[in-house]
Short mmCIF file of C-alpha atoms in Angstrom, two decimals:
data_model
loop_
_atom_site.label_atom_id
_atom_site.label_comp_id
_atom_site.label_asym_id
_atom_site.label_seq_id
_atom_site.Cartn_x
_atom_site.Cartn_y
_atom_site.Cartn_z
CA MET A 22 2.42 -15.53 13.69
CA ASP A 23 4.42 -14.97 10.54
CA ASN A 24 4.11 -11.36 9.53
CA LYS A 25 1.49 -11.07 6.84
CA LYS A 26 1.88 -8.30 4.29
CA VAL A 27 -0.82 -5.77 3.48
CA LEU A 28 -0.56 -3.40 0.51
CA ILE A 29 -2.74 -0.28 0.58
CA VAL A 30 -3.41 1.27 -2.84
CA ASP A 31 -5.20 4.62 -2.81
CA ASP A 32 -4.47 7.99 -4.40
CA GLN A 33 -5.57 9.75 -1.20
CA ASN A 34 -2.63 10.10 1.18
CA GLY A 35 -4.83 10.45 4.27
CA ILE A 36 -6.50 7.10 3.67
CA ARG A 37 -3.16 5.38 3.05
CA VAL A 38 -1.69 6.82 6.27
CA LEU A 39 -4.76 5.83 8.33
CA LEU A 40 -4.82 2.27 7.00
CA MET A 41 -1.03 1.91 7.37
CA GLU A 42 -1.33 2.89 11.05
CA VAL A 43 -4.26 0.54 11.70
CA PHE A 44 -2.70 -2.50 10.05
CA SER A 45 0.81 -1.87 11.35
CA SER A 46 -0.64 -1.82 14.87
CA GLU A 47 -2.33 -5.17 14.08
CA GLY A 48 1.14 -6.60 13.46
CA TYR A 49 1.15 -6.65 9.66
CA ASN A 50 3.97 -5.51 7.41
CA THR A 51 2.34 -2.67 5.49
CA PHE A 52 3.17 -1.14 2.13
CA GLN A 53 1.50 1.70 0.30
CA ALA A 54 1.14 2.85 -3.27
CA SER A 55 -0.56 5.92 -4.70
CA ASN A 56 -0.89 4.54 -8.24
CA GLY A 57 -1.14 1.32 -10.20
CA LYS A 58 2.44 1.24 -11.48
CA LEU A 59 3.89 1.46 -7.97
CA ALA A 60 1.31 -1.01 -6.64
CA LEU A 61 2.31 -3.63 -9.21
CA GLU A 62 6.02 -3.12 -8.47
CA ILE A 63 5.29 -3.81 -4.77
CA VAL A 64 3.16 -6.85 -5.67
CA ARG A 65 6.07 -8.25 -7.70
CA SER A 66 8.78 -7.47 -5.12
CA GLU A 67 6.94 -8.10 -1.82
CA SER A 68 4.14 -10.52 -2.75
CA PRO A 69 1.61 -9.14 -0.25
CA ASP A 70 -0.96 -11.47 1.28
CA LEU A 71 -3.75 -8.92 0.90
CA VAL A 72 -4.30 -5.74 -1.12
CA LEU A 73 -6.71 -2.99 -0.10
CA LEU A 74 -7.42 -1.44 -3.47
CA ASP A 75 -9.24 1.79 -4.29
CA MET A 76 -11.53 1.52 -7.30
CA LYS A 77 -10.91 5.05 -8.59
CA ILE A 78 -7.22 5.83 -9.09
CA PRO A 79 -5.94 8.23 -11.77
CA GLY A 80 -4.20 6.44 -14.61
CA MET A 81 -4.71 2.72 -14.07
CA ASP A 82 -8.07 2.17 -12.34
CA GLY A 83 -8.74 -0.36 -9.61
CA LEU A 84 -10.20 -2.98 -11.96
CA GLU A 85 -7.15 -2.86 -14.18
CA ILE A 86 -4.83 -3.09 -11.16
CA LEU A 87 -6.91 -6.01 -9.81
CA LYS A 88 -6.53 -7.91 -13.10
CA HIS A 89 -2.74 -7.37 -13.06
CA VAL A 90 -2.44 -8.40 -9.39
CA LYS A 91 -4.35 -11.63 -10.07
CA ALA A 92 -2.23 -12.28 -13.18
CA ILE A 93 0.95 -11.93 -11.07
CA ASN A 94 -0.36 -14.09 -8.21
CA LYS A 95 -3.94 -15.39 -8.15
CA ASP A 96 -3.64 -16.21 -4.42
CA ILE A 97 -3.28 -12.58 -3.31
CA LYS A 98 -6.48 -11.54 -1.53
CA VAL A 99 -7.99 -8.25 -2.71
CA ILE A 100 -10.54 -6.06 -0.96
CA MET A 101 -11.86 -3.15 -3.02
CA MET A 102 -12.59 0.33 -1.66
CA THR A 103 -14.81 2.76 -3.49
CA ALA A 104 -16.29 6.18 -2.87
CA TYR A 105 -18.92 5.44 -5.46
CA GLY A 106 -21.77 2.98 -5.49
CA GLU A 107 -21.10 1.60 -8.97
CA LEU A 108 -22.60 -1.83 -8.67
CA ASP A 109 -21.48 -2.88 -12.15
CA MET A 110 -17.84 -2.11 -11.33
CA ILE A 111 -18.15 -3.86 -7.97
CA LYS A 112 -19.66 -6.91 -9.67
CA GLU A 113 -16.88 -6.91 -12.26
CA ALA A 114 -14.27 -6.64 -9.49
CA THR A 115 -15.87 -9.64 -7.75
CA ASP A 116 -15.86 -11.54 -11.05
CA HIS A 117 -12.11 -10.88 -11.27
CA GLY A 118 -11.46 -12.24 -7.80
CA ALA A 119 -12.03 -9.39 -5.32
CA LEU A 120 -13.31 -10.83 -2.04
CA MET A 121 -15.46 -7.89 -0.93
CA HIS A 122 -15.70 -4.13 -1.10
CA PHE A 123 -16.02 -1.25 1.32
CA THR A 124 -17.76 1.99 0.39
CA LYS A 125 -16.05 5.16 1.60
CA PRO A 126 -16.34 6.46 4.19
CA PHE A 127 -15.97 2.98 5.67
CA ASP A 128 -16.02 1.89 9.30
CA ILE A 129 -12.36 1.32 10.16
CA ASP A 130 -13.21 -1.39 12.69
CA GLU A 131 -15.25 -3.30 10.11
CA MET A 132 -12.31 -3.04 7.70
CA ARG A 133 -9.88 -4.23 10.42
CA ILE A 134 -12.10 -7.20 11.28
CA ALA A 135 -12.52 -8.14 7.61
CA VAL A 136 -8.75 -8.01 6.99
CA ASN A 137 -8.02 -10.02 10.14
CA MET A 138 -10.61 -12.62 9.10
CA GLN A 139 -8.99 -12.97 5.69
CA LEU A 140 -5.41 -13.10 6.95
CA ARG A 141 -5.76 -14.99 10.21
CA GLY A 142 -8.40 -17.41 9.03
CA LYS A 143 -12.04 -17.55 10.04
CA GLY A 144 -11.41 -20.59 12.24
CA SER A 145 -8.91 -18.97 14.60
CA GLY A 146 -11.63 -17.33 16.67
CA SER A 147 -9.23 -14.64 17.81
CA TRP A 148 -10.04 -12.05 15.13
CA PHE A 149 -12.98 -10.57 17.03
CA ALA A 150 -11.18 -9.94 20.32
CA THR A 151 -11.02 -6.22 21.02
CA GLY A 152 -9.61 -4.18 23.86
CA SER A 153 -7.08 -5.46 26.36
#
Protein backbone atom coordinates (compact mmCIF):
# COMPACT_ATOMS: atom_id res chain seq x y z
CA MET A 1 0.00 0.00 0.00
CA ASP A 2 1.36 3.40 -0.91
CA ASN A 3 1.59 5.49 2.22
CA LYS A 4 -1.42 7.74 2.40
CA LYS A 5 -1.02 11.09 4.12
CA VAL A 6 -3.25 12.31 6.93
CA LEU A 7 -3.14 15.89 8.20
CA ILE A 8 -4.56 16.56 11.67
CA VAL A 9 -5.61 20.17 12.29
CA ASP A 10 -6.62 21.00 15.86
CA ASP A 11 -5.56 23.70 18.32
CA GLN A 12 -5.57 21.13 21.15
CA ASN A 13 -2.19 19.42 21.37
CA GLY A 14 -3.56 16.34 23.16
CA ILE A 15 -5.98 15.58 20.34
CA ARG A 16 -3.27 16.05 17.70
CA VAL A 17 -0.88 13.72 19.56
CA LEU A 18 -3.58 11.05 20.04
CA LEU A 19 -4.66 11.11 16.39
CA MET A 20 -1.03 11.17 15.17
CA GLU A 21 -0.34 8.00 17.21
CA VAL A 22 -3.49 6.23 16.00
CA PHE A 23 -2.97 6.98 12.31
CA SER A 24 0.79 6.45 12.35
CA SER A 25 0.15 2.99 13.78
CA GLU A 26 -2.32 2.39 10.91
CA GLY A 27 0.57 2.98 8.50
CA TYR A 28 -0.24 6.51 7.37
CA ASN A 29 2.22 9.37 7.03
CA THR A 30 0.84 11.88 9.53
CA PHE A 31 1.24 15.63 9.77
CA GLN A 32 -0.16 18.05 12.30
CA ALA A 33 -1.02 21.72 12.43
CA SER A 34 -2.31 23.83 15.30
CA ASN A 35 -3.66 26.64 13.10
CA GLY A 36 -4.98 27.38 9.64
CA LYS A 37 -1.85 29.03 8.26
CA LEU A 38 0.33 26.03 9.08
CA ALA A 39 -2.37 23.62 7.86
CA LEU A 40 -2.50 25.29 4.45
CA GLU A 41 1.30 25.28 4.17
CA ILE A 42 1.25 21.50 4.78
CA VAL A 43 -1.60 21.05 2.28
CA ARG A 44 0.46 22.88 -0.36
CA SER A 45 3.75 21.09 0.39
CA GLU A 46 2.56 17.55 1.24
CA SER A 47 -0.80 17.25 -0.53
CA PRO A 48 -2.41 15.02 2.13
CA ASP A 49 -5.02 12.48 1.09
CA LEU A 50 -7.24 13.29 4.05
CA VAL A 51 -7.54 16.15 6.56
CA LEU A 52 -9.06 15.76 10.02
CA LEU A 53 -10.12 19.33 10.67
CA ASP A 54 -11.37 20.90 13.89
CA MET A 55 -14.26 23.32 13.38
CA LYS A 56 -13.21 25.77 16.10
CA ILE A 57 -9.63 26.99 15.71
CA PRO A 58 -8.48 30.46 16.82
CA GLY A 59 -7.78 32.77 13.91
CA MET A 60 -8.93 30.97 10.77
CA ASP A 61 -11.88 28.72 11.63
CA GLY A 62 -12.47 25.24 10.26
CA LEU A 63 -14.90 26.37 7.56
CA GLU A 64 -12.43 28.91 6.22
CA ILE A 65 -9.62 26.32 6.27
CA LEU A 66 -11.92 23.82 4.51
CA LYS A 67 -12.65 26.32 1.72
CA HIS A 68 -8.92 26.98 1.24
CA VAL A 69 -8.06 23.25 1.26
CA LYS A 70 -10.70 22.57 -1.41
CA ALA A 71 -9.46 25.55 -3.46
CA ILE A 72 -5.91 24.13 -3.37
CA ASN A 73 -7.00 20.57 -4.20
CA LYS A 74 -10.68 19.59 -4.44
CA ASP A 75 -9.76 15.87 -4.21
CA ILE A 76 -8.44 16.08 -0.64
CA LYS A 77 -10.90 14.32 1.67
CA VAL A 78 -11.92 16.30 4.76
CA ILE A 79 -13.53 15.03 7.95
CA MET A 80 -14.63 17.73 10.39
CA MET A 81 -14.32 17.51 14.17
CA THR A 82 -16.32 19.72 16.48
CA ALA A 83 -16.90 20.05 20.19
CA TYR A 84 -20.11 21.88 19.46
CA GLY A 85 -23.35 20.71 17.93
CA GLU A 86 -23.73 23.60 15.49
CA LEU A 87 -25.81 21.99 12.80
CA ASP A 88 -25.70 25.05 10.55
CA MET A 89 -21.89 25.03 10.54
CA ILE A 90 -21.83 21.27 9.97
CA LYS A 91 -24.26 21.65 7.07
CA GLU A 92 -22.16 24.46 5.60
CA ALA A 93 -19.02 22.31 5.95
CA THR A 94 -20.80 19.48 4.11
CA ASP A 95 -21.88 21.94 1.41
CA HIS A 96 -18.21 22.87 0.97
CA GLY A 97 -17.13 19.27 0.54
CA ALA A 98 -16.57 17.82 4.02
CA LEU A 99 -17.39 14.10 3.98
CA MET A 100 -18.60 13.74 7.56
CA HIS A 101 -18.09 15.10 11.04
CA PHE A 102 -17.29 13.74 14.47
CA THR A 103 -18.48 15.44 17.65
CA LYS A 104 -15.94 15.58 20.47
CA PRO A 105 -15.39 13.55 22.48
CA PHE A 106 -15.45 11.07 19.60
CA ASP A 107 -14.95 7.31 19.64
CA ILE A 108 -11.39 6.83 18.41
CA ASP A 109 -12.23 3.45 16.85
CA GLU A 110 -15.11 4.95 14.89
CA MET A 111 -12.76 7.69 13.67
CA ARG A 112 -10.11 5.09 12.72
CA ILE A 113 -12.66 3.01 10.80
CA ALA A 114 -14.03 6.08 9.00
CA VAL A 115 -10.54 7.21 7.95
CA ASN A 116 -9.59 3.70 6.81
CA MET A 117 -12.82 3.47 4.79
CA GLN A 118 -12.06 6.76 3.08
CA LEU A 119 -8.40 6.03 2.37
CA ARG A 120 -8.45 2.32 1.65
CA GLY A 121 -11.72 2.26 -0.22
CA LYS A 122 -15.00 0.78 0.89
CA GLY A 123 -14.56 -2.19 -1.44
CA SER A 124 -11.34 -3.53 0.06
CA GLY A 125 -13.16 -5.29 2.88
CA SER A 126 -10.07 -5.15 5.06
CA TRP A 127 -10.88 -1.91 6.89
CA PHE A 128 -12.98 -3.59 9.57
CA ALA A 129 -10.44 -6.21 10.61
CA THR A 130 -9.36 -5.62 14.20
CA GLY A 131 -7.00 -7.42 16.53
CA SER A 132 -4.31 -9.83 15.40
